[in-house]
N, CA, C and O atoms as a printed pandas DataFrame, in Angstrom:
     atom_number atom_name residue_name chain_id  residue_number  x_coord  y_coord  z_coord
0              1         N          ARG        A               1    1.074   -2.009    0.563
1              2        CA          ARG        A               1    0.202    0.123   -0.244
2              3         C          ARG        A               1    1.100    1.535    0.082
3              4         O          ARG        A               1    0.968    2.654   -0.414
4              5         N          LEU        A               2    1.888    1.138    0.919
5              6        CA          LEU        A               2    2.332    2.369    0.821
6              7         C          LEU        A               2    3.492    2.735   -0.122
7              8         O          LEU        A               2    4.013    3.848   -0.066
8              9         N          ARG        A               3    3.944    1.659   -1.105
9             10        CA          ARG        A               3    4.449    2.272   -1.962
10            11         C          ARG        A               3    3.668    2.204   -3.550
11            12         O          ARG        A               3    4.315    2.621   -4.511
12            13         N          GLU        A               4    2.431    1.729   -3.739
13            14        CA          GLU        A               4    0.918    2.602   -4.685
14            15         C          GLU        A               4    0.985    3.938   -4.610
15            16         O          GLU        A               4    0.799    4.769   -5.499
16            17         N          ARG        A               5    1.424    4.165   -2.829
17            18        CA          ARG        A               5    0.953    5.182   -2.782
18            19         C          ARG        A               5    2.175    6.577   -3.586
19            20         O          ARG        A               5    2.021    7.737   -3.970
20            21         N          GLY        A               6    3.184    5.727   -3.523
21            22        CA          GLY        A               6    4.308    6.794   -4.463
22            23         C          GLY        A               6    4.645    7.930   -3.679
23            24         O          GLY        A               6    5.273    8.828   -4.240
24            25         N          THR        A               7    4.171    8.120   -1.825
25            26        CA          THR        A               7    5.139    9.594   -1.620
26            27         C          THR        A               7    5.700    9.124   -0.509
27            28         O          THR        A               7    5.391    9.631    0.569
28            29         N          GLU        A               8    6.623    8.074   -0.578
29            30        CA          GLU        A               8    8.095    8.330    0.258
30            31         C          GLU        A               8    8.809    7.066   -0.475
31            32         O          GLU        A               8    8.443    6.323   -1.386
32            33         N          THR        A               9    9.944    7.143    0.286
33            34        CA          THR        A               9   11.443    6.196   -0.965
34            35         C          THR        A               9   11.299    5.444    0.065
35            36         O          THR        A               9   10.656    5.336    1.109
36            37         N          GLU        A              10   12.503    4.713   -0.866
37            38        CA          GLU        A              10   12.085    2.749   -0.160
38            39         C          GLU        A              10   12.751    2.751    1.109
39            40         O          GLU        A              10   12.538    1.860    1.931
40            41         N          GLU        A              11   13.847    4.057    1.399
41            42        CA          GLU        A              11   14.424    3.574    2.410
42            43         C          GLU        A              11   13.414    3.795    3.823
43            44         O          GLU        A              11   13.529    3.384    4.978
44            45         N          LYS        A              12   12.450    4.590    3.180
45            46        CA          LYS        A              12   11.870    5.170    4.241
46            47         C          LYS        A              12   10.577    4.417    4.728
47            48         O          LYS        A              12    9.990    4.511    5.806
48            49         N          ILE        A              13   10.286    3.604    3.570
49            50        CA          ILE        A              13    9.371    1.950    3.524
50            51         C          ILE        A              13    9.735    0.855    4.128
51            52         O          ILE        A              13    8.982   -0.027    4.540
52            53         N          CYS        A              14   11.760    0.915    4.239
53            54        CA          CYS        A              14   11.668   -0.336    4.700
54            55         C          CYS        A              14   12.076    0.247    6.259
55            56         O          CYS        A              14   12.291   -0.664    7.059
56            57         N          GLY        A              15   12.206    1.553    6.773
57            58        CA          GLY        A              15   12.058    1.817    7.686
58            59         C          GLY        A              15   10.849    1.247    8.908
59            60         O          GLY        A              15   10.995    0.459    9.842
60            61         N          ARG        A              16    9.425    2.153    8.358
61            62        CA          ARG        A              16    8.651    2.310    8.485
62            63         C          ARG        A              16    8.215    0.104    9.149
63            64         O          ARG        A              16    7.966   -0.570   10.149
64            65         N          MET        A              17    8.377    0.026    7.967
65            66        CA          MET        A              17    8.158   -1.908    7.868
66            67         C          MET        A              17    8.923   -2.442    8.759
67            68         O          MET        A              17    8.475   -3.524    9.138
68            69         N          ALA        A              18   10.327   -1.996    9.475
69            70        CA          ALA        A              18   10.810   -2.209   10.244
70            71         C          ALA        A              18   10.490   -2.129   11.774
71            72         O          ALA        A              18   10.753   -2.992   12.612
72            73         N          VAL        A              19    9.969   -1.114   11.945
73            74        CA          VAL        A              19    8.817   -0.934   12.853
74            75         C          VAL        A              19    7.922   -1.176   13.597
75            76         O          VAL        A              19    7.826   -1.104   14.822
76            77         N          ALA        A              20    6.697   -1.714   12.182
77            78        CA          ALA        A              20    5.765   -2.370   11.915
78            79         C          ALA        A              20    6.301   -3.914   12.576
79            80         O          ALA        A              20    5.689   -4.112   13.625
80            81         N          ARG        A              21    6.560   -4.219   12.489
81            82        CA          ARG        A              21    7.223   -6.144   12.842
82            83         C          ARG        A              21    7.654   -6.105   14.116
83            84         O          ARG        A              21    7.262   -7.060   14.785
84            85         N          ARG        A              22    8.684   -4.911   14.969
85            86        CA          ARG        A              22    8.915   -4.985   15.672
86            87         C          ARG        A              22    7.451   -4.934   16.773
87            88         O          ARG        A              22    7.074   -5.725   17.638
88            89         N          GLU        A              23    6.940   -3.771   16.329
89            90        CA          GLU        A              23    5.856   -3.956   16.736
90            91         C          GLU        A              23    4.811   -4.886   16.978
91            92         O          GLU        A              23    4.462   -5.065   18.145
92            93         N          LEU        A              24    4.307   -5.450   16.140
93            94        CA          LEU        A              24    3.517   -6.875   15.403
94            95         C          LEU        A              24    4.264   -7.875   16.983
95            96         O          LEU        A              24    3.533   -8.297   17.879
96            97         N          GLY        A              25    5.648   -8.044   16.970
97            98        CA          GLY        A              25    6.434   -9.064   17.815
98            99         C          GLY        A              25    6.075   -8.628   19.346
99           100         O          GLY        A              25    6.801   -8.880   20.308
100          101         N          ARG        A              26    5.181   -8.128   19.392
101          102        CA          ARG        A              26    5.127   -7.594   20.962
102          103         C          ARG        A              26    3.948   -7.081   20.815
103          104         O          ARG        A              26    3.840   -5.948   21.285
104          105         N          ALA        A              27    2.644   -7.700   20.125
105          106        CA          ALA        A              27    1.558   -7.635   20.255
106          107         C          ALA        A              27    0.921   -8.594   21.161
107          108         O          ALA        A              27   -0.273   -8.405   21.397
108          109         N          PHE        A              28    1.965  -10.365   22.137
109          110        CA          PHE        A              28    1.590  -10.784   22.781
110          111         C          PHE        A              28    0.976   -9.765   24.173
111          112         O          PHE        A              28    0.250   -9.971   25.145
112          113         N          ARG        A              29    1.713   -8.629   23.631
113          114        CA          ARG        A              29    1.492   -8.373   25.103
114          115         C          ARG        A              29    0.244   -7.317   25.264
115          116         O          ARG        A              29    0.342   -6.400   26.079
116          117         N          TYR        A              30   -0.482   -7.416   24.766
117          118        CA          TYR        A              30   -1.483   -6.488   24.682
118          119         C          TYR        A              30   -2.921   -6.889   24.779
119          120         O          TYR        A              30   -3.462   -7.974   24.570
120          121         N          ASP        A              31   -3.208   -6.192   25.003
121          122        CA          ASP        A              31   -5.474   -7.184   25.743
122          123         C          ASP        A              31   -6.031   -6.404   24.029
123          124         O          ASP        A              31   -7.052   -6.792   23.461
124          125         N          TYR        A              32   -5.339   -5.565   23.597
125          126        CA          TYR        A              32   -6.345   -5.657   21.858
126          127         C          TYR        A              32   -5.349   -5.329   20.802
127          128         O          TYR        A              32   -4.800   -4.230   20.874
128          129         N          VAL        A              33   -4.990   -6.283   19.656
129          130        CA          VAL        A              33   -4.675   -5.204   18.618
130          131         C          VAL        A              33   -5.916   -4.769   17.504
131          132         O          VAL        A              33   -6.960   -5.297   17.121
132          133         N          VAL        A              34   -4.970   -3.139   17.133
133          134        CA          VAL        A              34   -6.232   -2.756   16.503
134          135         C          VAL        A              34   -4.762   -2.244   15.249
135          136         O          VAL        A              34   -3.678   -1.683   15.408
136          137         N          LEU        A              35   -5.631   -2.909   13.846
137          138        CA          LEU        A              35   -4.123   -2.555   12.292
138          139         C          LEU        A              35   -5.378   -0.982   12.289
139          140         O          LEU        A              35   -6.366   -0.571   12.898
140          141         N          ASN        A              36   -4.628   -0.666   11.363
141          142        CA          ASN        A              36   -4.878    1.086   10.963
142          143         C          ASN        A              36   -5.081    0.925    9.476
143          144         O          ASN        A              36   -5.220    1.938    8.791
144          145         N          ASP        A              37   -5.111   -0.371    8.883
145          146        CA          ASP        A              37   -5.182   -0.033    7.700
146          147         C          ASP        A              37   -6.177    0.727    7.237
147          148         O          ASP        A              37   -5.994    1.266    6.145
148          149         N          GLU        A              38   -7.367    0.934    7.897
149          150        CA          GLU        A              38   -8.619    1.866    7.189
150          151         C          GLU        A              38   -8.945    2.513    8.445
151          152         O          GLU        A              38   -9.198    1.846    9.448
152          153         N          VAL        A              39   -8.953    4.100    8.437
153          154        CA          VAL        A              39   -8.694    4.650    9.178
154          155         C          VAL        A              39  -10.187    5.058   10.094
155          156         O          VAL        A              39   -9.999    5.405   11.260
156          157         N          SER        A              40  -11.699    5.017    9.563
157          158        CA          SER        A              40  -12.814    4.304    9.714
158          159         C          SER        A              40  -13.420    3.679   10.466
159          160         O          SER        A              40  -14.237    3.889   11.363
160          161         N          GLU        A              41  -12.514    2.129    9.615
161          162        CA          GLU        A              41  -12.277    1.275   10.369
162          163         C          GLU        A              41  -12.008    0.748   11.611
163          164         O          GLU        A              41  -12.726    0.027   12.304
164          165         N          ALA        A              42  -10.187    1.455   11.969
165          166        CA          ALA        A              42   -9.618    0.967   13.068
166          167         C          ALA        A              42  -10.628    2.261   14.484
167          168         O          ALA        A              42  -10.790    2.111   15.695
168          169         N          VAL        A              43  -11.046    3.334   13.592
169          170        CA          VAL        A              43  -11.803    4.083   14.377
170          171         C          VAL        A              43  -13.206    3.346   14.662
171          172         O          VAL        A              43  -13.795    4.358   15.042
172          173         N          LYS        A              44  -13.821    2.704   14.724
173          174        CA          LYS        A              44  -14.751    2.055   14.319
174          175         C          LYS        A              44  -14.232    0.569   15.794
175          176         O          LYS        A              44  -14.801    0.421   16.875
176          177         N          ARG        A              45  -13.321   -0.061   15.378
177          178        CA          ARG        A              45  -12.306   -0.879   16.814
178          179         C          ARG        A              45  -12.566   -0.756   17.614
179          180         O          ARG        A              45  -13.383   -1.368   18.302
180          181         N          ILE        A              46  -11.591    0.595   17.922
181          182        CA          ILE        A              46  -11.069    1.338   19.153
182          183         C          ILE        A              46  -12.697    2.188   20.051
183          184         O          ILE        A              46  -12.707    2.695   21.173
184          185         N          HIS        A              47  -13.696    2.088   19.221
185          186        CA          HIS        A              47  -14.613    2.313   19.888
186          187         C          HIS        A              47  -15.571    1.079   20.168
187          188         O          HIS        A              47  -16.490    1.174   20.982
188          189         N          THR        A              48  -15.416    0.378   19.737
189          190        CA          THR        A              48  -16.135   -0.918   19.754
190          191         C          THR        A              48  -15.420   -1.445   21.138
191          192         O          THR        A              48  -16.101   -2.078   21.944
192          193         N          ILE        A              49  -14.298   -1.224   21.347
193          194        CA          ILE        A              49  -13.219   -1.527   22.480
194          195         C          ILE        A              49  -13.580   -0.952   24.299
195          196         O          ILE        A              49  -13.814   -1.562   25.342
196          197         N          ILE        A              50  -13.449    0.636   23.897
197          198        CA          ILE        A              50  -13.995    1.219   24.412
198          199         C          ILE        A              50  -15.188    0.685   25.193
199          200         O          ILE        A              50  -15.355    0.604   26.410
200          201         N          ASP        A              51  -15.870    0.387   24.309
201          202        CA          ASP        A              51  -17.910    0.375   24.829
202          203         C          ASP        A              51  -17.163   -1.422   25.839
203          204         O          ASP        A              51  -17.609   -1.722   26.946
204          205         N          ALA        A              52  -16.325   -2.089   25.291
205          206        CA          ALA        A              52  -16.907   -3.677   26.292
206          207         C          ALA        A              52  -16.212   -3.379   27.168
207          208         O          ALA        A              52  -16.655   -3.818   28.229
208          209         N          GLU        A              53  -14.618   -2.419   27.356
209          210        CA          GLU        A              53  -14.300   -1.718   28.480
210          211         C          GLU        A              53  -15.008   -1.511   29.618
211          212         O          GLU        A              53  -14.573   -1.942   30.687
212          213         N          LYS        A              54  -16.154   -0.846   29.546
213          214        CA          LYS        A              54  -17.090    0.038   30.451
214          215         C          LYS        A              54  -17.766   -0.785   30.965
215          216         O          LYS        A              54  -18.393   -0.532   31.995
216          217         N          MET        A              55  -17.821   -2.666   30.019
217          218        CA          MET        A              55  -18.850   -3.499   30.475
218          219         C          MET        A              55  -18.411   -4.069   31.353
219          220         O          MET        A              55  -19.277   -4.590   32.056
220          221         N          ARG        A              56  -17.013   -4.288   31.788
221          222        CA          ARG        A              56  -15.788   -5.153   32.394
222          223         C          ARG        A              56  -16.315   -5.663   33.562
223          224         O          ARG        A              56  -17.325   -4.959   33.563
224          225         N          TYR        A              57  -16.423   -6.330   34.548
225          226        CA          TYR        A              57  -17.099   -6.676   35.676
226          227         C          TYR        A              57  -16.427   -5.661   36.842
227          228         O          TYR        A              57  -17.246   -5.095   37.566
228          229         N          CYS        A              58  -15.616   -5.505   36.976
229          230        CA          CYS        A              58  -14.580   -4.521   37.909
230          231         C          CYS        A              58  -15.569   -3.478   37.750
231          232         O          CYS        A              58  -16.293   -3.316   38.732
232          233         N          ARG        A              59  -15.807   -2.613   36.595
233          234        CA          ARG        A              59  -16.037   -1.611   36.507
234          235         C          ARG        A              59  -17.626   -1.528   36.994
235          236         O          ARG        A              59  -18.109   -0.442   36.670
236          237         N          MET        A              60  -18.309   -2.162   37.501
237          238        CA          MET        A              60  -19.506   -2.591   37.166
238          239         C          MET        A              60  -20.052   -2.936   38.057
239          240         O          MET        A              60  -21.234   -2.599   38.122
240          241         N          GLU        A              61  -19.170   -4.216   39.775
241          242        CA          GLU        A              61  -19.419   -5.005   40.729
242          243         C          GLU        A              61  -20.020   -3.509   41.306
243          244         O          GLU        A              61  -21.247   -3.472   41.216
244          245         N          ASN        A              62  -19.250   -1.945   42.028
245          246        CA          ASN        A              62  -20.463   -1.710   42.805
246          247         C          ASN        A              62  -21.943   -1.291   41.974
247          248         O          ASN        A              62  -22.752   -1.018   42.861
248          249         N          MET        A              63  -22.561   -1.147   40.683
249          250        CA          MET        A              63  -22.899   -0.956   40.788
250          251         C          MET        A              63  -24.595   -2.139   40.604
251          252         O          MET        A              63  -25.803   -1.900   40.602
252          253         N          ILE        A              64  -23.644   -3.539   40.459
253          254        CA          ILE        A              64  -24.574   -5.114   40.488
254          255         C          ILE        A              64  -24.741   -5.145   41.673
255          256         O          ILE        A              64  -25.859   -5.525   42.021
256          257         N          GLN        A              65  -23.480   -4.678   43.068
257          258        CA          GLN        A              65  -24.107   -4.374   44.254
258          259         C          GLN        A              65  -25.146   -4.005   44.461
259          260         O          GLN        A              65  -25.903   -4.609   45.221
260          261         N          GLU        A              66  -25.463   -2.931   43.854
261          262        CA          GLU        A              66  -26.091   -1.743   44.370
262          263         C          GLU        A              66  -27.923   -2.458   43.708
263          264         O          GLU        A              66  -28.787   -1.984   44.446
264          265         N          VAL        A              67  -28.190   -2.847   43.244
265          266        CA          VAL        A              67  -29.442   -4.027   42.528
266          267         C          VAL        A              67  -28.978   -4.916   43.593
267          268         O          VAL        A              67  -29.460   -4.801   44.720
268          269         N          LEU        A              68  -28.288   -5.593   43.393
269          270        CA          LEU        A              68  -28.157   -6.721   44.763
270          271         C          LEU        A              68  -29.054   -6.048   46.260
271          272         O          LEU        A              68  -29.995   -6.663   46.764
272          273         N          ASP        A              69  -28.659   -5.014   46.675
273          274        CA          ASP        A              69  -29.581   -4.919   48.019
274          275         C          ASP        A              69  -30.472   -4.314   47.792
275          276         O          ASP        A              69  -31.210   -4.438   48.770
276          277         N          GLU        A              70  -31.097   -3.447   46.805
277          278        CA          GLU        A              70  -32.224   -3.437   46.507
278          279         C          GLU        A              70  -33.226   -4.559   46.030
279          280         O          GLU        A              70  -34.411   -4.457   45.715
280          281         N          CYS        A              71  -32.652   -5.321   46.058
281          282        CA          CYS        A              71  -33.688   -7.094   45.534
282          283         C          CYS        A              71  -34.003   -7.210   47.225
283          284         O          CYS        A              71  -34.658   -8.154   47.668
């Protein structure tokens, strides 16, 4: 994709690919991986992750306890 754009030198492309390889080699350290292949899709994926994180049990524990206390 970078080569098709024709906006960067081969040297810069090789440098960017080296960085990408390093980053992908560390992907196992993270809970989520979002590839920025298409900006609008990457943004949607990030919003989905944020929504999911809001629903984690550890973040909902107090609310759950409040509901249980009302019963």
